Amino acid sequence: MELAERMLAIIDRQAIYDQMSRYIQAVDRCDLELLKSVFHADGVVDFGVFAGNAWAFCEQNIPFIKENLVMGWHRFTNVDLQLDGARARAESYMLGNAAIRLPDGSLVNCPDNMRYLDIWEKRDGIWRIYSRDLVLDWNASWPLSERVDGEFEQYQLRGRRDESDVVYQHKLIRPL
Protein backbone atom coordinates (compact mmCIF):
# COMPACT_ATOMS: atom_id res chain seq x y z
CA MET A 1 0.00 0.00 0.00
CA GLU A 2 1.41 3.35 -1.05
CA LEU A 3 1.75 6.27 1.35
CA ALA A 4 -1.17 8.14 -0.24
CA GLU A 5 -3.43 5.07 0.13
CA ARG A 6 -2.38 4.65 3.76
CA MET A 7 -3.12 8.32 4.46
CA LEU A 8 -6.58 8.01 2.89
CA ALA A 9 -7.23 4.91 4.99
CA ILE A 10 -6.30 6.85 8.15
CA ILE A 11 -8.61 9.70 7.13
CA ASP A 12 -11.47 7.27 6.41
CA ARG A 13 -10.97 5.46 9.71
CA GLN A 14 -11.03 8.72 11.62
CA ALA A 15 -14.19 9.83 9.81
CA ILE A 16 -15.90 6.59 10.89
CA TYR A 17 -14.65 6.96 14.48
CA ASP A 18 -16.01 10.53 14.50
CA GLN A 19 -19.40 9.22 13.38
CA MET A 20 -19.27 6.56 16.10
CA SER A 21 -18.78 9.35 18.64
CA ARG A 22 -21.69 11.31 17.16
CA TYR A 23 -23.89 8.24 17.57
CA ILE A 24 -23.04 8.04 21.28
CA GLN A 25 -23.53 11.79 21.75
CA ALA A 26 -26.87 11.65 19.97
CA VAL A 27 -28.22 8.78 22.07
CA ASP A 28 -26.98 10.21 25.37
CA ARG A 29 -28.20 13.75 24.60
CA CYS A 30 -31.45 12.48 23.00
CA ASP A 31 -30.64 14.45 19.84
CA LEU A 32 -32.83 13.02 17.07
CA GLU A 33 -31.34 14.99 14.16
CA LEU A 34 -27.78 14.16 15.20
CA LEU A 35 -28.70 10.48 15.51
CA LYS A 36 -30.29 10.40 12.06
CA SER A 37 -27.20 12.10 10.59
CA VAL A 38 -25.10 9.05 11.45
CA PHE A 39 -27.23 6.73 9.28
CA HIS A 40 -27.95 6.72 5.57
CA ALA A 41 -31.65 7.41 4.93
CA ASP A 42 -32.01 3.91 3.44
CA GLY A 43 -30.02 2.33 6.28
CA VAL A 44 -31.31 -0.57 8.34
CA VAL A 45 -30.92 -1.70 11.93
CA ASP A 46 -31.69 -4.88 13.82
CA PHE A 47 -31.73 -4.26 17.56
CA GLY A 48 -34.00 -7.17 18.45
CA VAL A 49 -36.71 -4.85 19.78
CA PHE A 50 -36.69 -3.04 16.41
CA ALA A 51 -35.71 -4.27 12.95
CA GLY A 52 -36.18 -1.98 9.98
CA ASN A 53 -35.31 1.44 8.60
CA ALA A 54 -32.62 3.23 10.62
CA TRP A 55 -34.32 6.65 10.56
CA ALA A 56 -37.60 5.08 11.73
CA PHE A 57 -35.61 3.47 14.55
CA CYS A 58 -34.17 6.87 15.50
CA GLU A 59 -37.64 8.43 15.52
CA GLN A 60 -38.89 5.66 17.81
CA ASN A 61 -35.79 5.33 20.01
CA ILE A 62 -35.27 8.95 21.13
CA PRO A 63 -38.83 9.39 22.50
CA PHE A 64 -38.53 5.97 24.19
CA ILE A 65 -35.29 7.04 25.91
CA LYS A 66 -36.79 10.36 27.02
CA GLU A 67 -39.90 8.69 28.42
CA ASN A 68 -38.31 5.65 30.08
CA LEU A 69 -34.75 6.40 31.13
CA VAL A 70 -33.81 8.78 33.93
CA MET A 71 -30.23 8.83 32.69
CA GLY A 72 -28.10 6.95 30.23
CA TRP A 73 -24.57 6.90 28.88
CA HIS A 74 -22.66 4.79 26.41
CA ARG A 75 -19.05 4.37 25.39
CA PHE A 76 -17.21 2.50 22.69
CA THR A 77 -14.26 0.34 23.58
CA ASN A 78 -12.63 -2.09 21.13
CA VAL A 79 -13.28 -1.42 17.45
CA ASP A 80 -12.29 -3.77 14.64
CA LEU A 81 -12.68 -1.85 11.40
CA GLN A 82 -12.06 -3.31 7.94
CA LEU A 83 -12.01 -0.81 5.06
CA ASP A 84 -12.84 -1.89 1.52
CA GLY A 85 -13.02 1.13 -0.75
CA ALA A 86 -16.23 3.06 -0.05
CA ARG A 87 -17.48 0.30 2.29
CA ALA A 88 -16.31 -0.78 5.69
CA ARG A 89 -17.28 -3.45 8.18
CA ALA A 90 -16.91 -2.92 11.89
CA GLU A 91 -17.41 -4.73 15.15
CA SER A 92 -17.43 -2.29 18.05
CA TYR A 93 -17.88 -3.09 21.70
CA MET A 94 -20.18 -0.81 23.67
CA LEU A 95 -20.55 -0.38 27.41
CA GLY A 96 -23.76 1.27 28.46
CA ASN A 97 -25.57 2.21 31.59
CA ALA A 98 -29.07 3.51 32.17
CA ALA A 99 -31.34 4.18 35.09
CA ILE A 100 -35.07 3.58 34.89
CA ARG A 101 -37.80 4.68 37.27
CA LEU A 102 -40.12 1.86 38.32
CA PRO A 103 -43.87 2.42 38.87
CA ASP A 104 -43.24 2.64 42.64
CA GLY A 105 -40.80 5.54 42.06
CA SER A 106 -37.63 3.60 42.85
CA LEU A 107 -34.68 3.76 40.48
CA VAL A 108 -32.94 0.75 38.96
CA ASN A 109 -29.44 0.78 37.47
CA CYS A 110 -29.16 -1.22 34.22
CA PRO A 111 -25.59 -1.73 32.91
CA ASP A 112 -25.02 -3.64 29.69
CA ASN A 113 -22.27 -4.82 27.38
CA MET A 114 -23.13 -5.00 23.71
CA ARG A 115 -21.52 -5.14 20.30
CA TYR A 116 -22.48 -3.31 17.15
CA LEU A 117 -21.90 -5.10 13.84
CA ASP A 118 -21.90 -2.41 11.18
CA ILE A 119 -21.63 -1.89 7.48
CA TRP A 120 -20.50 1.64 6.73
CA GLU A 121 -20.76 3.28 3.33
CA LYS A 122 -19.10 6.42 2.06
CA ARG A 123 -21.49 8.35 -0.17
CA ASP A 124 -20.85 11.85 -1.47
CA GLY A 125 -17.67 11.88 0.63
CA ILE A 126 -19.41 11.15 3.96
CA TRP A 127 -19.27 7.90 5.93
CA ARG A 128 -22.58 6.80 7.44
CA ILE A 129 -23.97 3.55 8.77
CA TYR A 130 -25.82 1.50 6.18
CA SER A 131 -26.51 -1.50 8.42
CA ARG A 132 -26.22 -1.99 12.19
CA ASP A 133 -26.97 -5.13 14.20
CA LEU A 134 -26.88 -5.04 17.98
CA VAL A 135 -25.57 -8.10 19.84
CA LEU A 136 -26.30 -8.22 23.59
CA ASP A 137 -23.50 -9.96 25.48
CA TRP A 138 -24.41 -9.15 29.09
CA ASN A 139 -26.76 -7.06 31.18
CA ALA A 140 -27.85 -6.74 34.80
CA SER A 141 -29.92 -4.56 37.10
CA TRP A 142 -29.83 -3.48 40.72
CA PRO A 143 -31.14 -0.59 42.81
CA LEU A 144 -29.59 2.74 41.86
CA SER A 145 -27.60 4.34 44.66
CA GLU A 146 -26.57 7.65 43.13
CA ARG A 147 -24.78 10.02 45.48
CA VAL A 148 -25.37 13.76 45.34
CA ASP A 149 -23.92 14.62 48.75
CA GLY A 150 -20.37 15.26 49.98
CA GLU A 151 -17.91 16.16 47.27
CA PHE A 152 -20.47 15.34 44.56
CA GLU A 153 -22.65 18.19 45.82
CA GLN A 154 -19.99 20.63 44.61
CA TYR A 155 -20.26 19.66 40.94
CA GLN A 156 -22.18 22.48 39.32
CA LEU A 157 -22.07 21.20 35.74
CA ARG A 158 -24.48 18.30 35.50
CA GLY A 159 -25.07 16.30 32.35
CA ARG A 160 -28.37 16.96 30.58
CA ARG A 161 -30.17 14.78 28.08
CA ASP A 162 -30.98 17.55 25.63
CA GLU A 163 -29.49 20.63 23.99
CA SER A 164 -29.13 22.38 27.36
CA ASP A 165 -26.10 20.14 28.04
CA VAL A 166 -22.91 22.20 28.26
CA VAL A 167 -21.35 20.31 25.34
CA TYR A 168 -23.68 22.21 22.97
CA GLN A 169 -22.43 25.55 24.34
CA HIS A 170 -18.90 24.41 23.52
CA LYS A 171 -20.09 23.56 19.99
CA LEU A 172 -18.65 20.04 20.23
CA ILE A 173 -21.74 18.33 18.83
CA ARG A 174 -22.48 18.82 15.16
CA PRO A 175 -24.00 16.68 12.45
CA LEU A 176 -22.29 16.40 9.09
PDB file of C-alpha atoms in Angstrom:
ATOM      1  CA  MET A   1       0.000   0.000   0.000  1.00  0.00           C
ATOM      2  CA  GLU A   2       1.414   3.352  -1.053  1.00  0.00           C
ATOM      3  CA  LEU A   3       1.748   6.267   1.351  1.00  0.00           C
ATOM      4  CA  ALA A   4      -1.174   8.139  -0.240  1.00  0.00           C
ATOM      5  CA  GLU A   5      -3.425   5.073   0.134  1.00  0.00           C
ATOM      6  CA  ARG A   6      -2.381   4.653   3.763  1.00  0.00           C
ATOM      7  CA  MET A   7      -3.121   8.320   4.459  1.00  0.00           C
ATOM      8  CA  LEU A   8      -6.579   8.014   2.887  1.00  0.00           C
ATOM      9  CA  ALA A   9      -7.235   4.911   4.994  1.00  0.00           C
ATOM     10  CA  ILE A  10      -6.304   6.849   8.147  1.00  0.00           C
ATOM     11  CA  ILE A  11      -8.610   9.702   7.132  1.00  0.00           C
ATOM     12  CA  ASP A  12     -11.466   7.272   6.409  1.00  0.00           C
ATOM     13  CA  ARG A  13     -10.975   5.458   9.715  1.00  0.00           C
ATOM     14  CA  GLN A  14     -11.035   8.722  11.624  1.00  0.00           C
ATOM     15  CA  ALA A  15     -14.188   9.832   9.813  1.00  0.00           C
ATOM     16  CA  ILE A  16     -15.903   6.595  10.891  1.00  0.00           C
ATOM     17  CA  TYR A  17     -14.655   6.960  14.480  1.00  0.00           C
ATOM     18  CA  ASP A  18     -16.014  10.530  14.501  1.00  0.00           C
ATOM     19  CA  GLN A  19     -19.404   9.225  13.382  1.00  0.00           C
ATOM     20  CA  MET A  20     -19.273   6.561  16.099  1.00  0.00           C
ATOM     21  CA  SER A  21     -18.777   9.354  18.636  1.00  0.00           C
ATOM     22  CA  ARG A  22     -21.687  11.311  17.156  1.00  0.00           C
ATOM     23  CA  TYR A  23     -23.891   8.243  17.571  1.00  0.00           C
ATOM     24  CA  ILE A  24     -23.039   8.044  21.281  1.00  0.00           C
ATOM     25  CA  GLN A  25     -23.525  11.789  21.751  1.00  0.00           C
ATOM     26  CA  ALA A  26     -26.872  11.654  19.974  1.00  0.00           C
ATOM     27  CA  VAL A  27     -28.217   8.782  22.071  1.00  0.00           C
ATOM     28  CA  ASP A  28     -26.978  10.211  25.373  1.00  0.00           C
ATOM     29  CA  ARG A  29     -28.204  13.752  24.595  1.00  0.00           C
ATOM     30  CA  CYS A  30     -31.453  12.479  23.000  1.00  0.00           C
ATOM     31  CA  ASP A  31     -30.639  14.449  19.839  1.00  0.00           C
ATOM     32  CA  LEU A  32     -32.828  13.025  17.069  1.00  0.00           C
ATOM     33  CA  GLU A  33     -31.340  14.988  14.160  1.00  0.00           C
ATOM     34  CA  LEU A  34     -27.784  14.158  15.197  1.00  0.00           C
ATOM     35  CA  LEU A  35     -28.700  10.482  15.511  1.00  0.00           C
ATOM     36  CA  LYS A  36     -30.292  10.396  12.058  1.00  0.00           C
ATOM     37  CA  SER A  37     -27.205  12.103  10.586  1.00  0.00           C
ATOM     38  CA  VAL A  38     -25.096   9.055  11.450  1.00  0.00           C
ATOM     39  CA  PHE A  39     -27.231   6.729   9.279  1.00  0.00           C
ATOM     40  CA  HIS A  40     -27.949   6.723   5.567  1.00  0.00           C
ATOM     41  CA  ALA A  41     -31.650   7.407   4.928  1.00  0.00           C
ATOM     42  CA  ASP A  42     -32.008   3.906   3.444  1.00  0.00           C
ATOM     43  CA  GLY A  43     -30.019   2.335   6.277  1.00  0.00           C
ATOM     44  CA  VAL A  44     -31.310  -0.573   8.335  1.00  0.00           C
ATOM     45  CA  VAL A  45     -30.923  -1.698  11.932  1.00  0.00           C
ATOM     46  CA  ASP A  46     -31.694  -4.876  13.825  1.00  0.00           C
ATOM     47  CA  PHE A  47     -31.729  -4.260  17.562  1.00  0.00           C
ATOM     48  CA  GLY A  48     -33.999  -7.171  18.450  1.00  0.00           C
ATOM     49  CA  VAL A  49     -36.708  -4.850  19.780  1.00  0.00           C
ATOM     50  CA  PHE A  50     -36.686  -3.044  16.411  1.00  0.00           C
ATOM     51  CA  ALA A  51     -35.708  -4.269  12.953  1.00  0.00           C
ATOM     52  CA  GLY A  52     -36.178  -1.976   9.983  1.00  0.00           C
ATOM     53  CA  ASN A  53     -35.307   1.442   8.602  1.00  0.00           C
ATOM     54  CA  ALA A  54     -32.619   3.234  10.617  1.00  0.00           C
ATOM     55  CA  TRP A  55     -34.321   6.646  10.556  1.00  0.00           C
ATOM     56  CA  ALA A  56     -37.598   5.082  11.729  1.00  0.00           C
ATOM     57  CA  PHE A  57     -35.607   3.471  14.548  1.00  0.00           C
ATOM     58  CA  CYS A  58     -34.166   6.873  15.496  1.00  0.00           C
ATOM     59  CA  GLU A  59     -37.639   8.433  15.523  1.00  0.00           C
ATOM     60  CA  GLN A  60     -38.892   5.657  17.813  1.00  0.00           C
ATOM     61  CA  ASN A  61     -35.792   5.332  20.008  1.00  0.00           C
ATOM     62  CA  ILE A  62     -35.269   8.950  21.127  1.00  0.00           C
ATOM     63  CA  PRO A  63     -38.833   9.386  22.499  1.00  0.00           C
ATOM     64  CA  PHE A  64     -38.526   5.969  24.190  1.00  0.00           C
ATOM     65  CA  ILE A  65     -35.293   7.041  25.906  1.00  0.00           C
ATOM     66  CA  LYS A  66     -36.791  10.363  27.019  1.00  0.00           C
ATOM     67  CA  GLU A  67     -39.901   8.689  28.420  1.00  0.00           C
ATOM     68  CA  ASN A  68     -38.315   5.651  30.079  1.00  0.00           C
ATOM     69  CA  LEU A  69     -34.750   6.404  31.130  1.00  0.00           C
ATOM     70  CA  VAL A  70     -33.807   8.781  33.934  1.00  0.00           C
ATOM     71  CA  MET A  71     -30.226   8.826  32.687  1.00  0.00           C
ATOM     72  CA  GLY A  72     -28.099   6.946  30.228  1.00  0.00           C
ATOM     73  CA  TRP A  73     -24.571   6.899  28.879  1.00  0.00           C
ATOM     74  CA  HIS A  74     -22.662   4.791  26.413  1.00  0.00           C
ATOM     75  CA  ARG A  75     -19.055   4.372  25.390  1.00  0.00           C
ATOM     76  CA  PHE A  76     -17.212   2.504  22.691  1.00  0.00           C
ATOM     77  CA  THR A  77     -14.255   0.343  23.579  1.00  0.00           C
ATOM     78  CA  ASN A  78     -12.632  -2.094  21.126  1.00  0.00           C
ATOM     79  CA  VAL A  79     -13.276  -1.418  17.447  1.00  0.00           C
ATOM     80  CA  ASP A  80     -12.292  -3.775  14.637  1.00  0.00           C
ATOM     81  CA  LEU A  81     -12.679  -1.847  11.395  1.00  0.00           C
ATOM     82  CA  GLN A  82     -12.058  -3.309   7.937  1.00  0.00           C
ATOM     83  CA  LEU A  83     -12.011  -0.815   5.057  1.00  0.00           C
ATOM     84  CA  ASP A  84     -12.844  -1.895   1.517  1.00  0.00           C
ATOM     85  CA  GLY A  85     -13.017   1.130  -0.752  1.00  0.00           C
ATOM     86  CA  ALA A  86     -16.226   3.057  -0.051  1.00  0.00           C
ATOM     87  CA  ARG A  87     -17.482   0.296   2.293  1.00  0.00           C
ATOM     88  CA  ALA A  88     -16.312  -0.781   5.693  1.00  0.00           C
ATOM     89  CA  ARG A  89     -17.276  -3.451   8.179  1.00  0.00           C
ATOM     90  CA  ALA A  90     -16.912  -2.924  11.894  1.00  0.00           C
ATOM     91  CA  GLU A  91     -17.405  -4.735  15.148  1.00  0.00           C
ATOM     92  CA  SER A  92     -17.426  -2.289  18.050  1.00  0.00           C
ATOM     93  CA  TYR A  93     -17.878  -3.087  21.704  1.00  0.00           C
ATOM     94  CA  MET A  94     -20.179  -0.814  23.673  1.00  0.00           C
ATOM     95  CA  LEU A  95     -20.545  -0.385  27.412  1.00  0.00           C
ATOM     96  CA  GLY A  96     -23.763   1.267  28.459  1.00  0.00           C
ATOM     97  CA  ASN A  97     -25.574   2.215  31.590  1.00  0.00           C
ATOM     98  CA  ALA A  98     -29.074   3.511  32.165  1.00  0.00           C
ATOM     99  CA  ALA A  99     -31.343   4.179  35.089  1.00  0.00           C
ATOM    100  CA  ILE A 100     -35.072   3.581  34.894  1.00  0.00           C
ATOM    101  CA  ARG A 101     -37.804   4.685  37.267  1.00  0.00           C
ATOM    102  CA  LEU A 102     -40.122   1.861  38.318  1.00  0.00           C
ATOM    103  CA  PRO A 103     -43.867   2.425  38.871  1.00  0.00           C
ATOM    104  CA  ASP A 104     -43.236   2.645  42.641  1.00  0.00           C
ATOM    105  CA  GLY A 105     -40.800   5.537  42.055  1.00  0.00           C
ATOM    106  CA  SER A 106     -37.629   3.600  42.854  1.00  0.00           C
ATOM    107  CA  LEU A 107     -34.679   3.762  40.476  1.00  0.00           C
ATOM    108  CA  VAL A 108     -32.937   0.749  38.964  1.00  0.00           C
ATOM    109  CA  ASN A 109     -29.440   0.780  37.472  1.00  0.00           C
ATOM    110  CA  CYS A 110     -29.157  -1.219  34.215  1.00  0.00           C
ATOM    111  CA  PRO A 111     -25.594  -1.731  32.908  1.00  0.00           C
ATOM    112  CA  ASP A 112     -25.019  -3.637  29.687  1.00  0.00           C
ATOM    113  CA  ASN A 113     -22.269  -4.820  27.384  1.00  0.00           C
ATOM    114  CA  MET A 114     -23.126  -5.001  23.711  1.00  0.00           C
ATOM    115  CA  ARG A 115     -21.522  -5.135  20.305  1.00  0.00           C
ATOM    116  CA  TYR A 116     -22.475  -3.308  17.145  1.00  0.00           C
ATOM    117  CA  LEU A 117     -21.902  -5.098  13.844  1.00  0.00           C
ATOM    118  CA  ASP A 118     -21.900  -2.407  11.183  1.00  0.00           C
ATOM    119  CA  ILE A 119     -21.634  -1.893   7.476  1.00  0.00           C
ATOM    120  CA  TRP A 120     -20.502   1.644   6.735  1.00  0.00           C
ATOM    121  CA  GLU A 121     -20.761   3.283   3.332  1.00  0.00           C
ATOM    122  CA  LYS A 122     -19.097   6.417   2.064  1.00  0.00           C
ATOM    123  CA  ARG A 123     -21.486   8.349  -0.174  1.00  0.00           C
ATOM    124  CA  ASP A 124     -20.846  11.849  -1.468  1.00  0.00           C
ATOM    125  CA  GLY A 125     -17.672  11.879   0.631  1.00  0.00           C
ATOM    126  CA  ILE A 126     -19.414  11.151   3.964  1.00  0.00           C
ATOM    127  CA  TRP A 127     -19.268   7.904   5.932  1.00  0.00           C
ATOM    128  CA  ARG A 128     -22.576   6.801   7.443  1.00  0.00           C
ATOM    129  CA  ILE A 129     -23.968   3.549   8.773  1.00  0.00           C
ATOM    130  CA  TYR A 130     -25.820   1.502   6.180  1.00  0.00           C
ATOM    131  CA  SER A 131     -26.511  -1.503   8.417  1.00  0.00           C
ATOM    132  CA  ARG A 132     -26.223  -1.990  12.187  1.00  0.00           C
ATOM    133  CA  ASP A 133     -26.973  -5.130  14.199  1.00  0.00           C
ATOM    134  CA  LEU A 134     -26.880  -5.043  17.978  1.00  0.00           C
ATOM    135  CA  VAL A 135     -25.571  -8.102  19.842  1.00  0.00           C
ATOM    136  CA  LEU A 136     -26.302  -8.217  23.586  1.00  0.00           C
ATOM    137  CA  ASP A 137     -23.500  -9.962  25.478  1.00  0.00           C
ATOM    138  CA  TRP A 138     -24.413  -9.154  29.092  1.00  0.00           C
ATOM    139  CA  ASN A 139     -26.761  -7.065  31.180  1.00  0.00           C
ATOM    140  CA  ALA A 140     -27.851  -6.743  34.799  1.00  0.00           C
ATOM    141  CA  SER A 141     -29.922  -4.558  37.099  1.00  0.00           C
ATOM    142  CA  TRP A 142     -29.828  -3.481  40.722  1.00  0.00           C
ATOM    143  CA  PRO A 143     -31.145  -0.592  42.813  1.00  0.00           C
ATOM    144  CA  LEU A 144     -29.588   2.743  41.862  1.00  0.00           C
ATOM    145  CA  SER A 145     -27.605   4.339  44.656  1.00  0.00           C
ATOM    146  CA  GLU A 146     -26.568   7.654  43.125  1.00  0.00           C
ATOM    147  CA  ARG A 147     -24.781  10.024  45.476  1.00  0.00           C
ATOM    148  CA  VAL A 148     -25.374  13.760  45.342  1.00  0.00           C
ATOM    149  CA  ASP A 149     -23.919  14.623  48.752  1.00  0.00           C
ATOM    150  CA  GLY A 150     -20.374  15.259  49.976  1.00  0.00           C
ATOM    151  CA  GLU A 151     -17.907  16.161  47.272  1.00  0.00           C
ATOM    152  CA  PHE A 152     -20.473  15.340  44.556  1.00  0.00           C
ATOM    153  CA  GLU A 153     -22.651  18.189  45.824  1.00  0.00           C
ATOM    154  CA  GLN A 154     -19.986  20.634  44.613  1.00  0.00           C
ATOM    155  CA  TYR A 155     -20.256  19.662  40.943  1.00  0.00           C
ATOM    156  CA  GLN A 156     -22.185  22.482  39.319  1.00  0.00           C
ATOM    157  CA  LEU A 157     -22.071  21.200  35.745  1.00  0.00           C
ATOM    158  CA  ARG A 158     -24.480  18.298  35.500  1.00  0.00           C
ATOM    159  CA  GLY A 159     -25.069  16.301  32.355  1.00  0.00           C
ATOM    160  CA  ARG A 160     -28.368  16.959  30.582  1.00  0.00           C
ATOM    161  CA  ARG A 161     -30.165  14.776  28.081  1.00  0.00           C
ATOM    162  CA  ASP A 162     -30.978  17.551  25.629  1.00  0.00           C
ATOM    163  CA  GLU A 163     -29.486  20.631  23.987  1.00  0.00           C
ATOM    164  CA  SER A 164     -29.133  22.383  27.362  1.00  0.00           C
ATOM    165  CA  ASP A 165     -26.104  20.137  28.041  1.00  0.00           C
ATOM    166  CA  VAL A 166     -22.915  22.198  28.262  1.00  0.00           C
ATOM    167  CA  VAL A 167     -21.347  20.306  25.339  1.00  0.00           C
ATOM    168  CA  TYR A 168     -23.676  22.212  22.965  1.00  0.00           C
ATOM    169  CA  GLN A 169     -22.427  25.548  24.341  1.00  0.00           C
ATOM    170  CA  HIS A 170     -18.899  24.406  23.516  1.00  0.00           C
ATOM    171  CA  LYS A 171     -20.087  23.558  19.987  1.00  0.00           C
ATOM    172  CA  LEU A 172     -18.654  20.040  20.227  1.00  0.00           C
ATOM    173  CA  ILE A 173     -21.740  18.329  18.833  1.00  0.00           C
ATOM    174  CA  ARG A 174     -22.477  18.825  15.164  1.00  0.00           C
ATOM    175  CA  PRO A 175     -24.004  16.677  12.451  1.00  0.00           C
ATOM    176  CA  LEU A 176     -22.288  16.398   9.092  1.00  0.00           C
TER     177      LEU A 176
END
